Coordinates of C-alpha atoms in Angstrom, one line a residue:
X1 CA 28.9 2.4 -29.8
X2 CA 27.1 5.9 -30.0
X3 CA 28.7 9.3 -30.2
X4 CA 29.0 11.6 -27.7
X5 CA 26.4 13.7 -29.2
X6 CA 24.0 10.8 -29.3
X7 CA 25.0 10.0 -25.5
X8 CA 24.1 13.4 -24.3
X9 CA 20.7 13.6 -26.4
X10 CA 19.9 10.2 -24.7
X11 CA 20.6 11.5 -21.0
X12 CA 18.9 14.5 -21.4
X13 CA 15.5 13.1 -22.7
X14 CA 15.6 10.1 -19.8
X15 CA 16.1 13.3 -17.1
X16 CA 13.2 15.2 -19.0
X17 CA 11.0 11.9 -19.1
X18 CA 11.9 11.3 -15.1
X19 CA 10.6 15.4 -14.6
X20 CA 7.5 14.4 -16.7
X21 CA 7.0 11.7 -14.3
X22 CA 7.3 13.2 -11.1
X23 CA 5.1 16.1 -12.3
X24 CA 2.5 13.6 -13.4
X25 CA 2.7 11.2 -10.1
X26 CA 2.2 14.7 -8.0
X27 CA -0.2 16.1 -10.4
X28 CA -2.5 12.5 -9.4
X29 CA -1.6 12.7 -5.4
X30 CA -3.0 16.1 -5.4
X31 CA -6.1 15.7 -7.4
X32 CA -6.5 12.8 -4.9
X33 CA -6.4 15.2 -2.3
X34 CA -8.8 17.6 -3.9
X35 CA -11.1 14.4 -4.1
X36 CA -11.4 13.8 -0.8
X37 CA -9.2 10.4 -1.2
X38 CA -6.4 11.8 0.6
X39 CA -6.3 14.0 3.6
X40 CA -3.2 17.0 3.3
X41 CA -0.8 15.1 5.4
X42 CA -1.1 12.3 3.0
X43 CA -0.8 13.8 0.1
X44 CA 2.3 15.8 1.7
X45 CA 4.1 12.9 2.9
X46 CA 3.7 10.8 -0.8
X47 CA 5.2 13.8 -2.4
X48 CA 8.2 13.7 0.5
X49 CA 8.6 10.3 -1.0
X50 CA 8.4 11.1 -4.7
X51 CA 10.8 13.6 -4.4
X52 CA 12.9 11.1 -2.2
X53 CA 12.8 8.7 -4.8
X54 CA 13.7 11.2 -8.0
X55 CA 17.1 12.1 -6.2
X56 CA 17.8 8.6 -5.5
X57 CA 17.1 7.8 -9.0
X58 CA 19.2 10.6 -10.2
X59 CA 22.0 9.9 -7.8
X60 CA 22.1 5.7 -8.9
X61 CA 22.2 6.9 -12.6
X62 CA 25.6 9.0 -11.7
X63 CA 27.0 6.5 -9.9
X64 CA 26.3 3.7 -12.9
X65 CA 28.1 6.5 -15.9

């Protein structure tokens, strides 16, 4: 079983890889948008999402500890 140190060291890089993530998955939508493959309404509403789906994912992981 790991230490409490070990524990917290683990949860903190899995939140800073799930901020990566979401900065990279909106950092694609809007170059999308700069592209020309999205218009602003898409590219607004997928990042409504995103964000949606990083405070679900945060909330399940507080539920499961």
């Amino acid at each position: 079983m790991a230490s409490k140190p070990e524990l917290l060291h683990n949860q903190a890089a899995d939140e800073i890889g799930q901020d990566f993530l979401f900065a990279y998955q909106r950092a694609v939508l809007l170059t999308l948008q700069r592209q020309g493959f999205l218009n602003e309404m898409q590219c607004r509403n997928c990042v409504q999402k995103l964000e949606e789906q990083t405070r679900n994912t945060g909330k399940s992981k507080s539920v499961k500890e």
